[in-house]
mmCIF file of C-alpha atoms in Angstrom:
data_model
loop_
_atom_site.group_PDB
_atom_site.id
_atom_site.type_symbol
_atom_site.label_atom_id
_atom_site.label_comp_id
_atom_site.label_asym_id
_atom_site.label_seq_id
_atom_site.Cartn_x
_atom_site.Cartn_y
_atom_site.Cartn_z
ATOM 1 C CA UNK A 1 35.274 -93.021 23.450
ATOM 2 C CA UNK A 2 35.611 -96.232 25.414
ATOM 3 C CA UNK A 3 38.962 -97.097 26.960
ATOM 4 C CA UNK A 4 40.733 -100.371 26.120
ATOM 5 C CA UNK A 5 39.864 -101.716 29.577
ATOM 6 C CA UNK A 6 36.215 -100.786 28.968
ATOM 7 C CA UNK A 7 36.133 -102.418 25.537
ATOM 8 C CA UNK A 8 37.667 -105.645 26.855
ATOM 9 C CA UNK A 9 36.333 -105.448 30.398
ATOM 10 C CA UNK A 10 35.737 -109.185 30.846
ATOM 11 C CA UNK A 11 39.199 -110.016 29.534
ATOM 12 C CA UNK A 12 40.728 -107.341 31.750
ATOM 13 C CA UNK A 13 39.199 -108.907 34.875
ATOM 14 C CA UNK A 14 40.028 -112.468 33.799
ATOM 15 C CA UNK A 15 43.686 -111.665 33.249
ATOM 16 C CA UNK A 16 44.025 -109.748 36.512
ATOM 17 C CA UNK A 17 42.405 -112.590 38.442
ATOM 18 C CA UNK A 18 44.729 -115.048 36.698
ATOM 19 C CA UNK A 19 47.722 -113.192 38.125
ATOM 20 C CA UNK A 20 48.947 -111.293 35.067
ATOM 21 C CA UNK A 21 50.632 -108.074 36.194
ATOM 22 C CA UNK A 22 48.347 -105.021 35.755
ATOM 23 C CA UNK A 23 50.906 -103.082 33.677
ATOM 24 C CA UNK A 24 51.180 -106.051 31.296
ATOM 25 C CA UNK A 25 47.382 -106.354 31.039
ATOM 26 C CA UNK A 26 47.129 -102.648 30.321
ATOM 27 C CA UNK A 27 49.693 -102.864 27.542
ATOM 28 C CA UNK A 28 48.066 -105.962 26.055
ATOM 29 C CA UNK A 29 44.676 -104.264 25.932
ATOM 30 C CA UNK A 30 46.255 -101.256 24.224
ATOM 31 C CA UNK A 31 47.818 -103.620 21.670
ATOM 32 C CA UNK A 32 44.485 -105.377 21.127
ATOM 33 C CA UNK A 33 42.806 -102.021 20.662
ATOM 34 C CA UNK A 34 45.310 -101.073 17.981
ATOM 35 C CA UNK A 35 44.984 -104.499 16.346
ATOM 36 C CA UNK A 36 41.192 -104.233 16.324
ATOM 37 C CA UNK A 37 41.382 -100.791 14.698
ATOM 38 C CA UNK A 38 43.692 -102.145 11.975
ATOM 39 C CA UNK A 39 41.393 -105.096 11.324
ATOM 40 C CA UNK A 40 38.357 -102.826 11.175
ATOM 41 C CA UNK A 41 40.103 -100.569 8.664
ATOM 42 C CA UNK A 42 41.064 -103.607 6.576
ATOM 43 C CA UNK A 43 37.515 -104.959 6.553
ATOM 44 C CA UNK A 44 36.210 -101.496 5.700
ATOM 45 C CA UNK A 45 38.676 -101.281 2.808
ATOM 46 C CA UNK A 46 37.407 -104.671 1.636
ATOM 47 C CA UNK A 47 33.978 -103.125 1.104
ATOM 48 C CA UNK A 48 32.042 -103.824 4.288
ATOM 49 C CA UNK A 49 30.010 -101.030 5.838
ATOM 50 C CA UNK A 50 31.435 -99.644 9.125
ATOM 51 C CA UNK A 51 29.129 -101.634 11.439
ATOM 52 C CA UNK A 52 29.748 -104.889 9.605
ATOM 53 C CA UNK A 53 33.482 -104.201 9.375
ATOM 54 C CA UNK A 54 33.595 -103.675 13.162
ATOM 55 C CA UNK A 55 31.688 -106.910 13.805
ATOM 56 C CA UNK A 56 33.893 -108.912 11.445
ATOM 57 C CA UNK A 57 37.056 -107.402 12.951
ATOM 58 C CA UNK A 58 35.956 -108.278 16.475
ATOM 59 C CA UNK A 59 35.249 -111.868 15.406
ATOM 60 C CA UNK A 60 38.635 -112.135 13.677
ATOM 61 C CA UNK A 61 40.415 -110.928 16.793
ATOM 62 C CA UNK A 62 39.124 -113.949 18.739
ATOM 63 C CA UNK A 63 36.681 -114.477 21.573
ATOM 64 C CA UNK A 64 37.606 -113.272 25.065
ATOM 65 C CA UNK A 65 37.990 -116.911 26.131
ATOM 66 C CA UNK A 66 40.471 -117.604 23.312
ATOM 67 C CA UNK A 67 42.395 -114.440 24.078
ATOM 68 C CA UNK A 68 42.519 -115.195 27.811
ATOM 69 C CA UNK A 69 43.504 -118.817 27.220
ATOM 70 C CA UNK A 70 46.551 -117.752 25.244
ATOM 71 C CA UNK A 71 47.823 -116.052 28.407
ATOM 72 C CA UNK A 72 46.702 -118.633 30.936
ATOM 73 C CA UNK A 73 48.584 -121.390 29.135
ATOM 74 C CA UNK A 74 51.880 -119.636 29.868
ATOM 75 C CA UNK A 75 52.614 -119.515 33.628
ATOM 76 C CA UNK A 76 55.819 -117.513 33.005
ATOM 77 C CA UNK A 77 53.663 -114.481 32.272
ATOM 78 C CA UNK A 78 52.225 -114.394 35.780
ATOM 79 C CA UNK A 79 53.558 -111.748 38.148
ATOM 80 C CA UNK A 80 55.763 -112.607 41.117
ATOM 81 C CA UNK A 81 52.913 -111.574 43.410
ATOM 82 C CA UNK A 82 50.644 -114.178 41.822
ATOM 83 C CA UNK A 83 53.296 -116.898 41.727
ATOM 84 C CA UNK A 84 54.607 -116.367 45.270
ATOM 85 C CA UNK A 85 52.204 -114.250 47.363
ATOM 86 C CA UNK A 86 53.641 -115.838 50.507
ATOM 87 C CA UNK A 87 56.964 -114.171 49.652
ATOM 88 C CA UNK A 88 55.537 -110.747 48.850
ATOM 89 C CA UNK A 89 53.092 -110.602 51.772
ATOM 90 C CA UNK A 90 54.626 -112.976 54.316
ATOM 91 C CA UNK A 91 58.406 -112.744 54.060
ATOM 92 C CA UNK A 92 59.379 -109.388 52.575
ATOM 93 C CA UNK A 93 57.172 -107.007 54.664
ATOM 94 C CA UNK A 94 59.040 -107.425 57.980
ATOM 95 C CA UNK A 95 62.342 -106.717 56.223
ATOM 96 C CA UNK A 96 60.812 -103.722 54.437
ATOM 97 C CA UNK A 97 59.419 -102.445 57.755
ATOM 98 C CA UNK A 98 62.802 -102.638 59.477
ATOM 99 C CA UNK A 99 64.552 -101.084 56.459
ATOM 100 C CA UNK A 100 61.937 -98.315 56.441
ATOM 101 C CA UNK A 101 63.067 -97.293 59.929
ATOM 102 C CA UNK A 102 66.779 -97.918 59.580
ATOM 103 C CA UNK A 103 67.494 -96.243 56.227
ATOM 104 C CA UNK A 104 66.161 -92.742 57.108
ATOM 105 C CA UNK A 105 67.965 -92.918 60.449
ATOM 106 C CA UNK A 106 71.249 -93.898 58.823
ATOM 107 C CA UNK A 107 70.863 -90.971 56.433
ATOM 108 C CA UNK A 108 70.210 -88.614 59.349
ATOM 109 C CA UNK A 109 73.149 -89.963 61.334
ATOM 110 C CA UNK A 110 75.483 -89.746 58.337
ATOM 111 C CA UNK A 111 74.389 -86.156 57.868
ATOM 112 C CA UNK A 112 74.970 -85.446 61.566
ATOM 113 C CA UNK A 113 78.462 -86.920 61.415
ATOM 114 C CA UNK A 114 79.344 -85.043 58.244
ATOM 115 C CA UNK A 115 78.194 -81.758 59.771
ATOM 116 C CA UNK A 116 80.128 -82.526 62.969
ATOM 117 C CA UNK A 117 76.984 -82.608 65.144
ATOM 118 C CA UNK A 118 77.473 -86.227 66.218
ATOM 119 C CA UNK A 119 78.575 -88.116 68.299
ATOM 120 C CA UNK A 120 77.027 -86.545 71.350
ATOM 121 C CA UNK A 121 78.853 -87.298 74.602
ATOM 122 C CA UNK A 122 77.067 -87.720 77.883
ATOM 123 C CA UNK A 123 78.792 -84.913 79.709
ATOM 124 C CA UNK A 124 80.555 -82.984 76.988
ATOM 125 C CA UNK A 125 79.370 -79.776 75.444
ATOM 126 C CA UNK A 126 76.788 -80.406 72.780
ATOM 127 C CA UNK A 127 77.393 -78.944 69.363
ATOM 128 C CA UNK A 128 74.044 -80.091 68.049
ATOM 129 C CA UNK A 129 71.985 -77.137 66.885
ATOM 130 C CA UNK A 130 68.450 -76.928 68.179
ATOM 131 C CA UNK A 131 66.985 -77.307 64.664
ATOM 132 C CA UNK A 132 68.815 -80.612 64.119
ATOM 133 C CA UNK A 133 67.633 -81.919 67.501
ATOM 134 C CA UNK A 134 64.061 -80.983 66.619
ATOM 135 C CA UNK A 135 64.400 -82.507 63.151
ATOM 136 C CA UNK A 136 65.702 -85.860 64.428
ATOM 137 C CA UNK A 137 62.995 -86.064 67.065
ATOM 138 C CA UNK A 138 60.266 -85.166 64.578
ATOM 139 C CA UNK A 139 61.471 -87.637 61.959
ATOM 140 C CA UNK A 140 61.767 -90.462 64.471
ATOM 141 C CA UNK A 141 58.166 -89.866 65.547
ATOM 142 C CA UNK A 142 56.929 -89.435 61.987
ATOM 143 C CA UNK A 143 58.453 -92.770 60.990
ATOM 144 C CA UNK A 144 56.177 -94.471 63.544
ATOM 145 C CA UNK A 145 53.113 -93.144 61.781
ATOM 146 C CA UNK A 146 54.331 -93.427 58.208
ATOM 147 C CA UNK A 147 56.517 -96.474 57.563
ATOM 148 C CA UNK A 148 54.125 -99.297 58.474
ATOM 149 C CA UNK A 149 50.919 -97.677 57.194
ATOM 150 C CA UNK A 150 52.503 -96.606 53.885
ATOM 151 C CA UNK A 151 53.946 -100.056 53.272
ATOM 152 C CA UNK A 152 50.568 -101.623 54.050
ATOM 153 C CA UNK A 153 48.797 -99.098 51.817
ATOM 154 C CA UNK A 154 51.138 -100.101 48.987
ATOM 155 C CA UNK A 155 50.443 -103.797 49.631
ATOM 156 C CA UNK A 156 46.688 -103.101 49.770
ATOM 157 C CA UNK A 157 46.942 -101.417 46.373
ATOM 158 C CA UNK A 158 48.717 -104.495 44.966
ATOM 159 C CA UNK A 159 46.012 -106.793 46.401
ATOM 160 C CA UNK A 160 43.294 -104.643 44.862
ATOM 161 C CA UNK A 161 44.914 -104.153 41.453
ATOM 162 C CA UNK A 162 45.779 -107.831 41.083
ATOM 163 C CA UNK A 163 42.469 -109.025 42.548
ATOM 164 C CA UNK A 164 44.274 -111.167 45.125
ATOM 165 C CA UNK A 165 42.662 -112.598 48.230
ATOM 166 C CA UNK A 166 42.452 -109.987 51.017
ATOM 167 C CA UNK A 167 43.826 -112.674 53.324
ATOM 168 C CA UNK A 168 47.307 -111.789 52.053
ATOM 169 C CA UNK A 169 46.952 -108.216 53.273
ATOM 170 C CA UNK A 170 45.645 -109.474 56.600
ATOM 171 C CA UNK A 171 48.775 -111.599 56.893
ATOM 172 C CA UNK A 172 51.024 -108.576 56.297
ATOM 173 C CA UNK A 173 48.938 -106.444 58.681
ATOM 174 C CA UNK A 174 49.195 -109.162 61.336
ATOM 175 C CA UNK A 175 52.970 -109.239 60.929
ATOM 176 C CA UNK A 176 53.167 -105.463 61.241
ATOM 177 C CA UNK A 177 51.044 -105.552 64.393
ATOM 178 C CA UNK A 178 53.298 -108.266 65.759
ATOM 179 C CA UNK A 179 56.369 -106.123 65.146
ATOM 180 C CA UNK A 180 54.640 -102.800 65.926
ATOM 181 C CA UNK A 181 57.871 -100.818 66.015
ATOM 182 C CA UNK A 182 57.901 -97.512 67.901
ATOM 183 C CA UNK A 183 60.927 -95.314 67.763
ATOM 184 C CA UNK A 184 61.852 -92.222 69.698
ATOM 185 C CA UNK A 185 65.156 -90.398 69.417
ATOM 186 C CA UNK A 186 65.966 -87.482 71.668
ATOM 187 C CA UNK A 187 69.291 -85.741 71.274
ATOM 188 C CA UNK A 188 69.925 -84.141 74.641
ATOM 189 C CA UNK A 189 70.567 -80.548 75.425
ATOM 190 C CA UNK A 190 74.154 -79.670 76.450
ATOM 191 C CA UNK A 191 75.328 -82.141 79.062
ATOM 192 C CA UNK A 192 72.621 -84.711 78.336
ATOM 193 C CA UNK A 193 73.191 -87.865 76.295
ATOM 194 C CA UNK A 194 71.397 -88.907 73.136
ATOM 195 C CA UNK A 195 68.540 -91.247 73.971
ATOM 196 C CA UNK A 196 67.294 -93.770 71.483
ATOM 197 C CA UNK A 197 64.346 -95.886 72.493
ATOM 198 C CA UNK A 198 62.966 -98.567 70.255
ATOM 199 C CA UNK A 199 59.937 -100.587 71.202
ATOM 200 C CA UNK A 200 58.656 -103.585 69.333
ATOM 201 C CA UNK A 201 55.833 -105.919 70.290
ATOM 202 C CA UNK A 202 57.969 -108.802 69.093
ATOM 203 C CA UNK A 203 60.905 -107.867 71.333
ATOM 204 C CA UNK A 204 58.548 -107.292 74.271
ATOM 205 C CA UNK A 205 57.155 -110.787 73.825
ATOM 206 C CA UNK A 206 60.609 -112.167 74.533
ATOM 207 C CA UNK A 207 61.874 -109.614 77.072
ATOM 208 C CA UNK A 208 58.619 -108.851 78.875
ATOM 209 C CA UNK A 209 59.534 -105.139 78.885
ATOM 210 C CA UNK A 210 56.076 -103.912 77.971
ATOM 211 C CA UNK A 211 56.439 -100.895 80.223
ATOM 212 C CA UNK A 212 58.924 -99.376 77.733
ATOM 213 C CA UNK A 213 56.053 -98.878 75.355
ATOM 214 C CA UNK A 214 54.183 -96.543 77.653
ATOM 215 C CA UNK A 215 56.986 -94.825 79.522
ATOM 216 C CA UNK A 216 56.895 -91.464 77.817
ATOM 217 C CA UNK A 217 54.550 -91.532 74.888
ATOM 218 C CA UNK A 218 50.951 -90.465 75.262
ATOM 219 C CA UNK A 219 48.336 -93.135 74.604
ATOM 220 C CA UNK A 220 46.933 -91.283 71.589
ATOM 221 C CA UNK A 221 50.165 -91.959 69.714
ATOM 222 C CA UNK A 222 49.727 -95.719 70.162
ATOM 223 C CA UNK A 223 46.103 -95.540 69.190
ATOM 224 C CA UNK A 224 46.854 -93.369 66.152
ATOM 225 C CA UNK A 225 49.607 -95.721 65.006
ATOM 226 C CA UNK A 226 47.330 -98.723 65.524
ATOM 227 C CA UNK A 227 44.520 -97.052 63.559
ATOM 228 C CA UNK A 228 46.830 -96.086 60.687
ATOM 229 C CA UNK A 229 48.191 -99.638 60.576
ATOM 230 C CA UNK A 230 44.677 -101.044 60.260
ATOM 231 C CA UNK A 231 43.496 -98.371 57.821
ATOM 232 C CA UNK A 232 44.729 -100.071 54.580
ATOM 233 C CA UNK A 233 42.909 -103.306 55.528
ATOM 234 C CA UNK A 234 39.732 -101.318 56.228
ATOM 235 C CA UNK A 235 40.067 -99.477 52.906
ATOM 236 C CA UNK A 236 40.534 -102.759 51.061
ATOM 237 C CA UNK A 237 37.531 -104.305 52.778
ATOM 238 C CA UNK A 238 35.407 -101.350 51.608
ATOM 239 C CA UNK A 239 36.742 -101.625 48.016
ATOM 240 C CA UNK A 240 35.979 -105.342 47.818
ATOM 241 C CA UNK A 241 32.542 -104.814 49.382
ATOM 242 C CA UNK A 242 31.843 -102.015 46.861
ATOM 243 C CA UNK A 243 32.944 -104.211 43.950
ATOM 244 C CA UNK A 244 30.692 -107.029 45.196
ATOM 245 C CA UNK A 245 27.712 -104.683 45.288
ATOM 246 C CA UNK A 246 28.550 -103.414 41.771
ATOM 247 C CA UNK A 247 28.667 -106.986 40.438
ATOM 248 C CA UNK A 248 25.334 -107.823 42.058
ATOM 249 C CA UNK A 249 23.634 -104.829 40.471
ATOM 250 C CA UNK A 250 25.111 -105.241 36.969
ATOM 251 C CA UNK B 1 46.767 -126.651 6.844
ATOM 252 C CA UNK B 2 49.705 -126.625 9.274
ATOM 253 C CA UNK B 3 48.072 -124.138 11.630
ATOM 254 C CA UNK B 4 45.296 -126.620 12.386
ATOM 255 C CA UNK B 5 47.719 -129.089 13.942
ATOM 256 C CA UNK B 6 49.054 -127.779 17.264
ATOM 257 C CA UNK B 7 51.661 -130.553 17.490
ATOM 258 C CA UNK B 8 53.304 -129.408 14.256
ATOM 259 C CA UNK B 9 53.098 -125.794 15.335
ATOM 260 C CA UNK B 10 55.139 -126.125 18.552
ATOM 261 C CA UNK B 11 57.985 -123.618 18.399
ATOM 262 C CA UNK B 12 57.198 -122.503 14.848
ATOM 263 C CA UNK B 13 55.476 -119.179 15.693
ATOM 264 C CA UNK B 14 58.446 -118.208 17.843
ATOM 265 C CA UNK B 15 60.899 -119.036 15.058
ATOM 266 C CA UNK B 16 58.894 -117.056 12.508
ATOM 267 C CA UNK B 17 58.494 -114.039 14.768
ATOM 268 C CA UNK B 18 62.209 -113.915 15.530
ATOM 269 C CA UNK B 19 63.096 -114.282 11.854
ATOM 270 C CA UNK B 20 60.707 -111.534 10.737
ATOM 271 C CA UNK B 21 61.943 -109.177 13.436
ATOM 272 C CA UNK B 22 65.523 -109.792 12.371
ATOM 273 C CA UNK B 23 64.867 -107.643 9.295
ATOM 274 C CA UNK B 24 63.053 -104.728 10.929
ATOM 275 C CA UNK B 25 60.924 -103.685 13.880
ATOM 276 C CA UNK B 26 57.245 -104.597 13.623
ATOM 277 C CA UNK B 27 54.066 -104.439 15.668
ATOM 278 C CA UNK B 28 51.595 -107.232 16.402
ATOM 279 C CA UNK B 29 49.172 -106.725 13.507
ATOM 280 C CA UNK B 30 52.053 -106.364 11.056
ATOM 281 C CA UNK B 31 53.611 -109.617 12.284
ATOM 282 C CA UNK B 32 50.378 -111.597 11.909
ATOM 283 C CA UNK B 33 49.875 -110.279 8.371
ATOM 284 C CA UNK B 34 53.538 -110.860 7.464
ATOM 285 C CA UNK B 35 53.370 -114.485 8.627
ATOM 286 C CA UNK B 36 50.173 -115.032 6.688
ATOM 287 C CA UNK B 37 51.566 -113.435 3.523
ATOM 288 C CA UNK B 38 55.017 -115.046 3.687
ATOM 289 C CA UNK B 39 53.615 -118.529 4.233
ATOM 290 C CA UNK B 40 50.878 -117.916 1.621
ATOM 291 C CA UNK B 41 48.318 -118.459 4.360
ATOM 292 C CA UNK B 42 49.616 -121.966 5.113
ATOM 293 C CA UNK B 43 50.262 -120.716 8.629
ATOM 294 C CA UNK B 44 47.836 -118.293 10.181
ATOM 295 C CA UNK B 45 48.287 -117.216 13.783
ATOM 296 C CA UNK B 46 45.210 -116.174 15.731
ATOM 297 C CA UNK B 47 44.927 -112.403 15.440
ATOM 298 C CA UNK B 48 44.906 -111.697 19.169
ATOM 299 C CA UNK B 49 46.947 -114.588 20.468
ATOM 300 C CA UNK B 50 50.342 -113.493 19.170
ATOM 301 C CA UNK B 51 50.771 -111.024 22.026
ATOM 302 C CA UNK B 52 51.391 -113.432 24.918
ATOM 303 C CA UNK B 53 54.193 -114.928 22.838
ATOM 304 C CA UNK B 54 55.661 -111.479 22.159
ATOM 305 C CA UNK B 55 55.440 -110.586 25.860
ATOM 306 C CA UNK B 56 57.065 -113.893 26.851
ATOM 307 C CA UNK B 57 59.913 -113.372 24.373
ATOM 308 C CA UNK B 58 60.393 -109.860 25.696
ATOM 309 C CA UNK B 59 60.408 -111.149 29.266
ATOM 310 C CA UNK B 60 63.128 -113.621 28.269
ATOM 311 C CA UNK B 61 65.174 -110.768 26.818
ATOM 312 C CA UNK B 62 64.883 -111.966 23.217
ATOM 313 C CA UNK B 63 62.875 -108.894 22.193
ATOM 314 C CA UNK B 64 62.606 -105.313 23.289
ATOM 315 C CA UNK B 65 59.682 -103.010 22.733
ATOM 316 C CA UNK B 66 58.980 -99.344 22.311
ATOM 317 C CA UNK B 67 55.684 -97.510 22.319
ATOM 318 C CA UNK B 68 54.725 -95.005 19.702
ATOM 319 C CA UNK B 69 51.489 -93.106 19.123
ATOM 320 C CA UNK B 70 49.572 -94.081 15.981
ATOM 321 C CA UNK B 71 46.304 -92.394 15.016
ATOM 322 C CA UNK B 72 45.518 -91.572 18.647
ATOM 323 C CA UNK B 73 46.269 -95.110 19.795
ATOM 324 C CA UNK B 74 49.284 -96.706 21.407
ATOM 325 C CA UNK B 75 51.303 -98.947 19.126
ATOM 326 C CA UNK B 76 54.008 -101.238 20.485
ATOM 327 C CA UNK B 77 56.904 -102.032 18.174
ATOM 328 C CA UNK B 78 59.160 -105.013 18.792
ATOM 329 C CA UNK B 79 62.797 -105.477 17.820
ATOM 330 C CA UNK B 80 65.232 -108.326 18.201
ATOM 331 C CA UNK B 81 67.962 -108.151 20.851
ATOM 332 C CA UNK B 82 71.367 -109.841 20.660
ATOM 333 C CA UNK B 83 69.942 -112.590 22.877
ATOM 334 C CA UNK B 84 67.075 -112.920 20.430
ATOM 335 C CA UNK B 85 69.533 -113.272 17.530
ATOM 336 C CA UNK B 86 71.277 -116.157 19.340
ATOM 337 C CA UNK B 87 67.917 -117.754 20.029
ATOM 338 C CA UNK B 88 66.974 -117.387 16.374
ATOM 339 C CA UNK B 89 70.198 -119.152 15.298
ATOM 340 C CA UNK B 90 69.566 -121.982 17.793
ATOM 341 C CA UNK B 91 65.966 -122.426 16.673
ATOM 342 C CA UNK B 92 66.990 -122.265 13.002
ATOM 343 C CA UNK B 93 69.562 -125.030 13.602
ATOM 344 C CA UNK B 94 66.978 -127.134 15.421
ATOM 345 C CA UNK B 95 64.470 -126.579 12.640
ATOM 346 C CA UNK B 96 67.037 -127.462 9.952
ATOM 347 C CA UNK B 97 67.925 -130.706 11.716
ATOM 348 C CA UNK B 98 64.283 -131.626 12.246
ATOM 349 C CA UNK B 99 63.391 -130.728 8.678
ATOM 350 C CA UNK B 100 66.296 -132.815 7.327
ATOM 351 C CA UNK B 101 65.363 -135.748 9.520
ATOM 352 C CA UNK B 102 61.720 -135.690 8.446
ATOM 353 C CA UNK B 103 62.748 -135.275 4.789
ATOM 354 C CA UNK B 104 65.040 -138.303 5.094
ATOM 355 C CA UNK B 105 62.246 -140.414 6.554
ATOM 356 C CA UNK B 106 59.822 -139.281 3.852
ATOM 357 C CA UNK B 107 62.391 -139.994 1.152
ATOM 358 C CA UNK B 108 63.075 -143.446 2.612
ATOM 359 C CA UNK B 109 59.363 -144.065 2.879
ATOM 360 C CA UNK B 110 58.922 -143.163 -0.776
ATOM 361 C CA UNK B 111 61.669 -145.655 -1.773
ATOM 362 C CA UNK B 112 60.048 -148.348 0.363
ATOM 363 C CA UNK B 113 56.769 -147.800 -1.425
#
């Protein structure tokens, strides 16, 4: 049995390319499918044989151009991403990137304070258990590899699903590379202070403190983070290339 | 036929949809058939083109929808919200005024002739 998207494939693509949100398109196609079934049943009840009833029902429903036009004439039905891609891909990502680092850290710190592990004094006895020290360090490193790439993967999925120009993802990727935040938190052993080091390309541009980026971390971590940041753009490029090939052969 | 003149039709489908949904929840096919039957086929909305209007009204908060399975398919039922009721009253007032104004002109025109 063909899916709604398969039955109305041309309409599906037209609406996505016009900026209608994918969830709305999906629901519309389901509604059309139900409508078509009702019309077919009605025509069948009127005495037409099944094949003729199906043909008549499809004609009554309207051509794909007529159906698409009824959506295109109403700009309010376009998604925010289609109406303001500059906002979704150019303005919001840096804020989301910073929030993606800050929120987990605030949660960790709040937990540390509630448990009485923090604050850690430079020369006082540390009450921080080894497991919490290891957890904070691991999470701070994991955020480097996860926050930016996951946000970009999500944006790449939006670009693909809404058939937007890949340029918008390149813009977001460029912004992430510009910021390129690296975080490292080490809660010291007894007698040693907590060390928080944050590196950002953007800050280094202004301060010139590029050496902070390479002080402690091995080069593979930079390269891995760089690769993961570029991965969503590479994936999207492959999807668009694959779709182009499919169109050429169909 | 009224439906063949887009100028006359502006705002009318919305008014009719809101009025029909005031009585009970309905789905797209039902609405198209109800409009056709109630207006004795004087007004006939395109079968597939009612949905953008329903989605737009829902986006404005005038309608809400719920999905229900029907014979292995997904059926979306629409109901009027309190905002939709206010909109219906506003549109009904507008329509009444417009209708009265046109009737007055037609009546005057008849006297003139």
